[in-house]
Structures are given as structure tokens and as C-alpha cells.
XYZ file of C-alpha atoms in Angstrom:
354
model
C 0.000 0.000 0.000
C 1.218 3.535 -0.540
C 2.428 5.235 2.216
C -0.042 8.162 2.910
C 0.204 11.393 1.110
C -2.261 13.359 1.871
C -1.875 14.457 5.564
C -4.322 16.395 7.957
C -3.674 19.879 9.086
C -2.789 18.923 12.616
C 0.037 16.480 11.423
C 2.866 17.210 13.478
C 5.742 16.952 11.534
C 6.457 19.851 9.605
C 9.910 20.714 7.152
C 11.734 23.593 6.182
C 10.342 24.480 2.696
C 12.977 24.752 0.014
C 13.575 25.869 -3.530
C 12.345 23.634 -6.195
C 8.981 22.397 -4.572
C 6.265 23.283 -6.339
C 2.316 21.801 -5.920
C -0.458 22.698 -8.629
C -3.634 21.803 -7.201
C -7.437 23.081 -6.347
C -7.124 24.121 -2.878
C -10.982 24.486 -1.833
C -12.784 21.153 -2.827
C -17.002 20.494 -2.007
C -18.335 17.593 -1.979
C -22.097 16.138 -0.964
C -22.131 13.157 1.583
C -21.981 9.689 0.175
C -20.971 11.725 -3.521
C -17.383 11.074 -5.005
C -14.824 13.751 -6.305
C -11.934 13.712 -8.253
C -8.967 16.004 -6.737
C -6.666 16.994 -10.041
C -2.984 17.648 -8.484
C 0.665 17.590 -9.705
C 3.718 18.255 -8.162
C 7.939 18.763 -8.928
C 10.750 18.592 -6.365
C 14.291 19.376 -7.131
C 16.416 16.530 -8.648
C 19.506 14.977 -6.515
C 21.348 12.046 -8.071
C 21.470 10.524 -4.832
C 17.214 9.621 -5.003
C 17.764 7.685 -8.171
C 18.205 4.440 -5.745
C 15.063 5.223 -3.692
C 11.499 4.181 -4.809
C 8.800 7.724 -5.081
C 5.841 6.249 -3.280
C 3.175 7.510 -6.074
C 1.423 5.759 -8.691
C 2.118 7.925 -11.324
C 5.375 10.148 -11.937
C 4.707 13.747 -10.713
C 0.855 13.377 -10.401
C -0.855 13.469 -6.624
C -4.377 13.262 -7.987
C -6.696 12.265 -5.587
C -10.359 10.479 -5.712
C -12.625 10.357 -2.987
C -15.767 8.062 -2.910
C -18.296 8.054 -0.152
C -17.314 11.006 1.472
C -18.411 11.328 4.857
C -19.113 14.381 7.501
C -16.229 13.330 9.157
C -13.930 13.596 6.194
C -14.284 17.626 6.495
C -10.831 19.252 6.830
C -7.265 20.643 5.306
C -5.225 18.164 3.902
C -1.316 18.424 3.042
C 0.900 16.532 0.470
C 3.765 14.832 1.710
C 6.230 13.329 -0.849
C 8.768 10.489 0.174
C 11.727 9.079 -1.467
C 14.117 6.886 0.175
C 15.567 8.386 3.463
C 16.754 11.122 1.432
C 13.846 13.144 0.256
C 11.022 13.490 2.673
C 8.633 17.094 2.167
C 5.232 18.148 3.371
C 4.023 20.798 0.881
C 2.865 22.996 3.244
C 2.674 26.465 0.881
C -0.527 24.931 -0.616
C -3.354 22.837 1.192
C -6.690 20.838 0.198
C -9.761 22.272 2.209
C -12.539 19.683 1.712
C -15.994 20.243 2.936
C -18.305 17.814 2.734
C -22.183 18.834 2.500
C -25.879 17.560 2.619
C -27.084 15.726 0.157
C -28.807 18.535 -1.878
C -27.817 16.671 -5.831
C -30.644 16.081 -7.666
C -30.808 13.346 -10.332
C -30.165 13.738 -14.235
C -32.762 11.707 -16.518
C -31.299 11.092 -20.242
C -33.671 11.580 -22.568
C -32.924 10.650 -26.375
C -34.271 13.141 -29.063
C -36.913 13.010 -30.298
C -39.269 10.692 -28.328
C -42.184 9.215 -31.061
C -45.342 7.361 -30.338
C -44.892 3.988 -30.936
C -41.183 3.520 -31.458
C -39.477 1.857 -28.309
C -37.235 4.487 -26.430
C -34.661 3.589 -23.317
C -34.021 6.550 -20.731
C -31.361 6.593 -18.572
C -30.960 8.294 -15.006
C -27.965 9.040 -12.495
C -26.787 11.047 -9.716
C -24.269 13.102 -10.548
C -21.218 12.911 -7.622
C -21.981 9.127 -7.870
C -19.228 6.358 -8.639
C -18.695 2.564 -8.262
C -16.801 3.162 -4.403
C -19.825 5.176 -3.508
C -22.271 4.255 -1.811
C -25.194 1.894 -3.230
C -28.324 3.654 -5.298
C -32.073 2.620 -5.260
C -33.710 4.127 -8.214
C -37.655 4.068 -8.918
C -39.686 5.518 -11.801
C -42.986 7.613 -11.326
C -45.482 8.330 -14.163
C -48.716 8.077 -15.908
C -46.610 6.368 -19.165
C -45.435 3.740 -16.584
C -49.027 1.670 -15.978
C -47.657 -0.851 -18.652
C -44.753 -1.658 -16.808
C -44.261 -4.176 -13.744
C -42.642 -3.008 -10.342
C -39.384 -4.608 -11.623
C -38.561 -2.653 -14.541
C -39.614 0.608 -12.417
C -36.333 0.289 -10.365
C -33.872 0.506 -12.152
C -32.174 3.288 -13.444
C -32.609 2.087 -17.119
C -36.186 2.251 -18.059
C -37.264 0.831 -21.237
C -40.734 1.499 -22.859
C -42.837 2.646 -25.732
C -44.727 5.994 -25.518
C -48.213 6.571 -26.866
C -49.549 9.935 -28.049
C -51.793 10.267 -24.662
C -48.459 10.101 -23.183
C -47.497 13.277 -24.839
C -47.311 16.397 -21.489
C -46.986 13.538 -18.726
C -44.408 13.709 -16.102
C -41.808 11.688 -15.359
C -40.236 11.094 -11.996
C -37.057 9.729 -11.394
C -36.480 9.089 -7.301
C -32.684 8.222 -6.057
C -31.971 7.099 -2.172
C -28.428 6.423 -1.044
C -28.342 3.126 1.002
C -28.542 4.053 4.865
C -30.303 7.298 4.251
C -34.061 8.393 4.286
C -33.150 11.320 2.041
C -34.783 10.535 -1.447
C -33.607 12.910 -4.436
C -35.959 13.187 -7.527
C -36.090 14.989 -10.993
C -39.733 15.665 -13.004
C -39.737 15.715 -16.908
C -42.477 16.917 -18.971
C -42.523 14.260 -22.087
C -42.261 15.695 -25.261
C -43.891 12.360 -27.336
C -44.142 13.465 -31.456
C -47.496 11.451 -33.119
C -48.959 11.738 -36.035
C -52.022 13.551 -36.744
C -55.739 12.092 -36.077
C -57.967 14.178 -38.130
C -61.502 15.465 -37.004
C -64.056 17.196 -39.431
C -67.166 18.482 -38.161
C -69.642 21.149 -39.620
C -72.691 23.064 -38.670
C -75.292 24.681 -41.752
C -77.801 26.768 -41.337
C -78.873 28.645 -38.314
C -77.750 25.484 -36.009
C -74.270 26.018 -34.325
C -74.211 22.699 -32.947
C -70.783 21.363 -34.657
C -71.190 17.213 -36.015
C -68.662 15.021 -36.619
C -68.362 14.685 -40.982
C -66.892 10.739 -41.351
C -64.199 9.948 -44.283
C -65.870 9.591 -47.427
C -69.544 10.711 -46.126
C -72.054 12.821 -48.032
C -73.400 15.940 -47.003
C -76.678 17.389 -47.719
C -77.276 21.155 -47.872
C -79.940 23.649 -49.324
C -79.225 26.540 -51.545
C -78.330 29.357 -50.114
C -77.679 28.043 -47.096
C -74.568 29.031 -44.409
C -71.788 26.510 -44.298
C -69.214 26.238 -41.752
C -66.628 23.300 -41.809
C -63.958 22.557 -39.061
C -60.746 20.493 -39.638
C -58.580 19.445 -36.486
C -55.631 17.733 -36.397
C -54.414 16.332 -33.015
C -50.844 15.730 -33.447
C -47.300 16.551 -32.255
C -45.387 18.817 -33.433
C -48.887 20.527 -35.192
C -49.770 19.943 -38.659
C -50.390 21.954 -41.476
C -53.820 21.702 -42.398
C -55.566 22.496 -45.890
C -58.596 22.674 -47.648
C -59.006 21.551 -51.819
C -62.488 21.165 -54.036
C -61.999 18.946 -56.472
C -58.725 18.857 -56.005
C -58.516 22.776 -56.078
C -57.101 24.632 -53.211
C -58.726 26.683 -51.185
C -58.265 29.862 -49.296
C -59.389 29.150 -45.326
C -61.451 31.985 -44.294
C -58.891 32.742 -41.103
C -55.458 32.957 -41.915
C -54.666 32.246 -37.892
C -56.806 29.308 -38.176
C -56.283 27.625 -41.689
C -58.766 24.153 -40.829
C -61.895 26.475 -40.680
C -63.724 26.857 -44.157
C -66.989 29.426 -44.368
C -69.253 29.157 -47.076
C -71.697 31.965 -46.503
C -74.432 31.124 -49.362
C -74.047 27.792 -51.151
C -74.349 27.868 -54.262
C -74.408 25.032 -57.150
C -71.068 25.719 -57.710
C -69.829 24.423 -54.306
C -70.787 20.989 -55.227
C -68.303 18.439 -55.180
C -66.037 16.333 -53.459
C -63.829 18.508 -50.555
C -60.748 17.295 -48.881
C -58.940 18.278 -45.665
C -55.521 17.135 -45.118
C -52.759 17.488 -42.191
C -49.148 17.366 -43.373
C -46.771 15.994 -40.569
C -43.335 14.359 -40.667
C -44.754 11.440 -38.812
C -47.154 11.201 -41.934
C -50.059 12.744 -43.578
C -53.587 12.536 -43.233
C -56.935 13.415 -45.001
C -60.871 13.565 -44.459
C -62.964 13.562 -47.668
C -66.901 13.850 -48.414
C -69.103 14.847 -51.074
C -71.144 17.663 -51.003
C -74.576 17.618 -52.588
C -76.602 21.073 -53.319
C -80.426 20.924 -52.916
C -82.373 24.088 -54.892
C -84.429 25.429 -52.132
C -88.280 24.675 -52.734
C -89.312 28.498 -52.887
C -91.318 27.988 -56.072
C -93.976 25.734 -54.025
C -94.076 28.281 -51.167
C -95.233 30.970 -53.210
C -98.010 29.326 -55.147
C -99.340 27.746 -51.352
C -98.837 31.776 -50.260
C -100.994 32.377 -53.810
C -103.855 29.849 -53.017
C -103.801 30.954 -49.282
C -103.761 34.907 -50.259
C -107.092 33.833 -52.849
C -109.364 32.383 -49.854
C -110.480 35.932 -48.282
C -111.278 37.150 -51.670
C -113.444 34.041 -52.522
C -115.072 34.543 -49.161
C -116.146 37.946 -50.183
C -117.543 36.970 -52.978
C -119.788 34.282 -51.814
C -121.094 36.744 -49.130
C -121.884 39.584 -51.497
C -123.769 37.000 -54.019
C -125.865 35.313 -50.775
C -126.618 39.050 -49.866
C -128.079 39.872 -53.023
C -129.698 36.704 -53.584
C -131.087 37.388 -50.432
C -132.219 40.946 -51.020
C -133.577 39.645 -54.485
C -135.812 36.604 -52.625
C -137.108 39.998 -50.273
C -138.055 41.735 -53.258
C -139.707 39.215 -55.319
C -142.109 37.741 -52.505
C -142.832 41.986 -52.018
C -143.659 41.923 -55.660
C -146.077 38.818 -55.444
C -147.825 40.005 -52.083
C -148.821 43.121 -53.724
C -149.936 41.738 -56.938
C -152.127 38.959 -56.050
C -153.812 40.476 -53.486
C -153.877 44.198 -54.805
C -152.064 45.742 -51.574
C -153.415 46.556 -48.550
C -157.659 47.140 -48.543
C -158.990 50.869 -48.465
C -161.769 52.210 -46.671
C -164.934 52.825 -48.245
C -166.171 56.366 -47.795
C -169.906 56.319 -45.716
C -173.394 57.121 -47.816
């Protein structure tokens, strides 16, 4: 074993510091409990032929780099180097010293998350505690999420996780938890996933003076009178969005909001508008359309007005009737008048007296 090097402040022995002796290193070091640390350091002495038959009790030539796993409470202090070589050459560098303060454990894990995360496609995430090393002391790691109710208990604690996301997956959080062996401290780290999908396209319209919105199917037909409002609705749930647009025939068309390009207006449908219209979401995942058929029906309007005609003609008819049973009437009045008088010569006069 190598003799130690690194001494505490209150070692005793102390040399006269001479020419020659030089130590590079960090001289204020932090490190959390039960972490690890790696102390860079070099050093140079002044060369004497007579050390050439002693052995320099380091592993490598000129390098006093130090690593420290586990570190403890009690490891808190000021350190010295001390370099040895036969009975010759024996120095404390006491010009330079290593304060090391050991903390809380405040570190919070790091989840690795490969780029880009897609629906479907299996994905492996990794997560660590940085400070952490092999001589450190043990890690139990467990996963928390809603993209996790798939997965057994097993596969939840380790601090590999394997699975494949779904697009209701996409603005979940993930938890990774850390605890050191021994302690009740637990350390965690939330992610919001960021799952890509391809679109799901939705078309639903409302005509008329309904604003109810309904659901238009691929490859359905829809009905709609002359002159009647219009409004059609394409959404695309996907991730990163999709570029929606509407075509006629195969014809593009101009959406009436430029901030919201799936909404189409047709104020007064005409026969023109007939046809076959398309909706379609263009996504690096893959595209999508929704297509139905349109059918124009002329509005009945011609039948309306000749039921308003014959409805308008009844009072006048009614008129009529009355005005010929009135003067049928008045006639029958006059004619019986007529009779009265003639057969029986009026009413009788009264002889004058003799």
C-alpha cells in the first residue's frame, strides 16, 4: 500500500520548505455526503542524483491526484501533500493545502432523454446522480409516471427504463427518485414528455342557423340547401402541429382565417360548391386526409309561393260568396214583395160612408 500522502492539518511533523517544490492543485474542494470527487494535483521537487536508488511512493510520476468516494461528515478538513523518497527526500508541501468540505445531500438526479421521443417507437431513458461512482455508496432508483401503468414493479427500479410511448403520453411527467443506502433522504427529478405522433384528423360542420358542430366521417355525403350558411372545421391532433388544408376537387382553397387555416366558411351555397372537398394534415410522422361529397339541394321556394298564392285567394273568394248570398237574399225579399202586392192588390182601403 502507498504510504499516505495526503496528511491532515494537525500532522505534526512539519519541514523547512525549500527551492524547487512546487504543488499545482485546487485548494478548496465540495463535496455532498456519500458523492465522489476527483482532486486533479501535480507536483515537482528538485532533482539529486542521490534519489535515483530510492522508490517515489506515487502511482504515477509527478501526479498526486486524488479520488474520494463516499465522502463522509467526518472527512471535512485541510489536507497536506507529503512526498517520500528513500531516506533522502522526505517534504510536506505545506505552501498549498486541500480544504474539503463535505455537505448535505442537496444533488438532484439527471434523466437522459434521447431526441426526439415518437409514439410507438421503443425508447430507453437513462438516469444518475451526478457525484456518484462505483466506491460510492449503493443507489435505489424508482420511476414515477402516468406512461409507466404498462410496466411491472421490476422494470420501475432501475435506473434504465425501457418502454414505448403513446400519443396520450405526450405532457406527462416523469419522476425519477434516487436514495443512497442508509439514508431516508430521497432525491428526484420531473420531466415533462415531449412524445411526437402523427395527426388524427376530425371534421365536423354546422349549416344553417344550427351552431351545434357534427362530426363529418371519411368519405360521407353531405346534404345542404341553396343558399344556405356553411361552416366546416378540420382538427388535427398531433405533435409537433400539422399543417392543415382545404381543396375542391382537387382545387385549393383559401381558409377563411389565416390564424386558423382548418376552418372553411361558405356563406351562401351555391351550385357551384358541389363536389367532393378534402382536408388534409401534413406531418413528418405522416399525412392525413378527411374527404366527403357535397350535394346542393335548390331550395323549394317555387312551391311556397303558389301555397302563399292559393292561401292569399281564400279571403277574396269569401267575399264573394257573401256579397252573391246578400243579393240573392235581397232579391228573394223583393220578389215575394212583388207577389204580395200583386195577387192580393195591396193593402184594402176604406170605403167612404153614404
Amino acid at each position: 500500500m502507498v504510504p499516505l500522502l495526503l496528511l491532515p492539518l494537525l500532522w505534526g511533523g512539519s519541514l523547512q520548505e525549500n527551492s524547487g517544490y512546487e504543488l499545482r492543485l485546487k485548494e478548496s474542494v465540495t463535496v455532498q455526503e456519500g458523492l465522489c470527487v476527483h482532486v486533479p494535483c501535480s507536483f515537482s521537487y528538485p532533482w539529486n542524483p542521490q534519489y535515483s536508488s530510492g522508490v517515489l511512493y506515487v502511482y504515477w510520476t509527478n501526479s498526486c491526484s486524488l479520488n474520494i468516494s463516499n465522502a463522509r461528515m467526518s472527512d471535512t478538513g485541510s489536507y497536506f501533500f507529503r512526498v517520500e523518497r528513500g531516506y533522502l527526500l522526505k517534504y510536506t508541501y505545506k505552501d498549498k493545502k486541500l480544504n474539503l468540505q463535505v455537505t448535505a445531500l442537496t444533488e438532484v438526479p439527471h434523466i437522459h432523454v434521447p431526441e426526439p421521443l415518437e409514439s410507438g417507437r421503443p425508447t430507453r431513458l437513462t438516469c444518475n446522480l451526478p457525484g456518484s461512482c462505483e466506491g460510492g455508496r449503493p443507489l435505489t432508483f424508482s420511476w414515477v409516471g402516468a406512461a409507466l401503468d404498462s410496466l411491472g414493479p421490476w422494470a420501475l427500479r432501475s435506473s434504465v427504463l425501457n418502454l414505448t410511448l403513446r400519443p396520450q403520453d405526450h405532457g406527462t411527467n416523469l419522476t425519477c427518485q434516487v436514495k443512497q443506502e442508509g439514508y431516508t433522504v430521497i432525491t428526484e427529478r420531473t420531466i415533462l414528455l415531449n412524445v411526437s405522433y402523427a395527426p388524427q384528423l376530425t371534421v365536423r360542420f354546422s349549416k344553417g342557423n344550427s351552431t351545434a358542430l357534427k362530426t363529418l366521417s371519411n368519405h360521407m355525403s353531405l346534404s345542404v340547401l341553396e343558399g344556405q350558411f356553411l361552416l366546416l372545421v378540420c382538427e388535427a391532433d398531433s405533435n409537433p402541429p400539422a399543417t392543415l388544408s382545404w381543396s375542391q376537387e382537387g382545387k385549393a382553397l383559401s381558409p377563411s382565417q389565416r390564424s386558423a387555416p382548418g376552418v372553411l366558411e361558405l356563406p351562401h351555397v351555391g351550385a357551384a360548391d358541389g363536389g367532393v372537398f378534402t382536408c388534409q394534415a401534413q406531418h413528418p410522422l405522416g399525412s392525413q386526409n378527411v374527404s366527403f361529397s357535397l350535394s346542393v339541394q335548390r331550395s323549394p321556394r317555387s312551391c311556397k309561393c303558389v301555397a302563399e298564392e292559393q292561401q292569399g285567394s281564400w279571403p277574396l273568394v269569401l267575399t264573394l260568396i257573401r256579397g252573391a248570398l246578400m243579393g240573392a237574399g235581397f232579391l228573394l225579399t223583393y220578389g215575394l214583395t212583388w207577389i204580395y202586392y200583386t195577387r192580393y192588390g195591396g193593402p184594402q182601403r176604406t170605403r167612404p160612408r153614404s
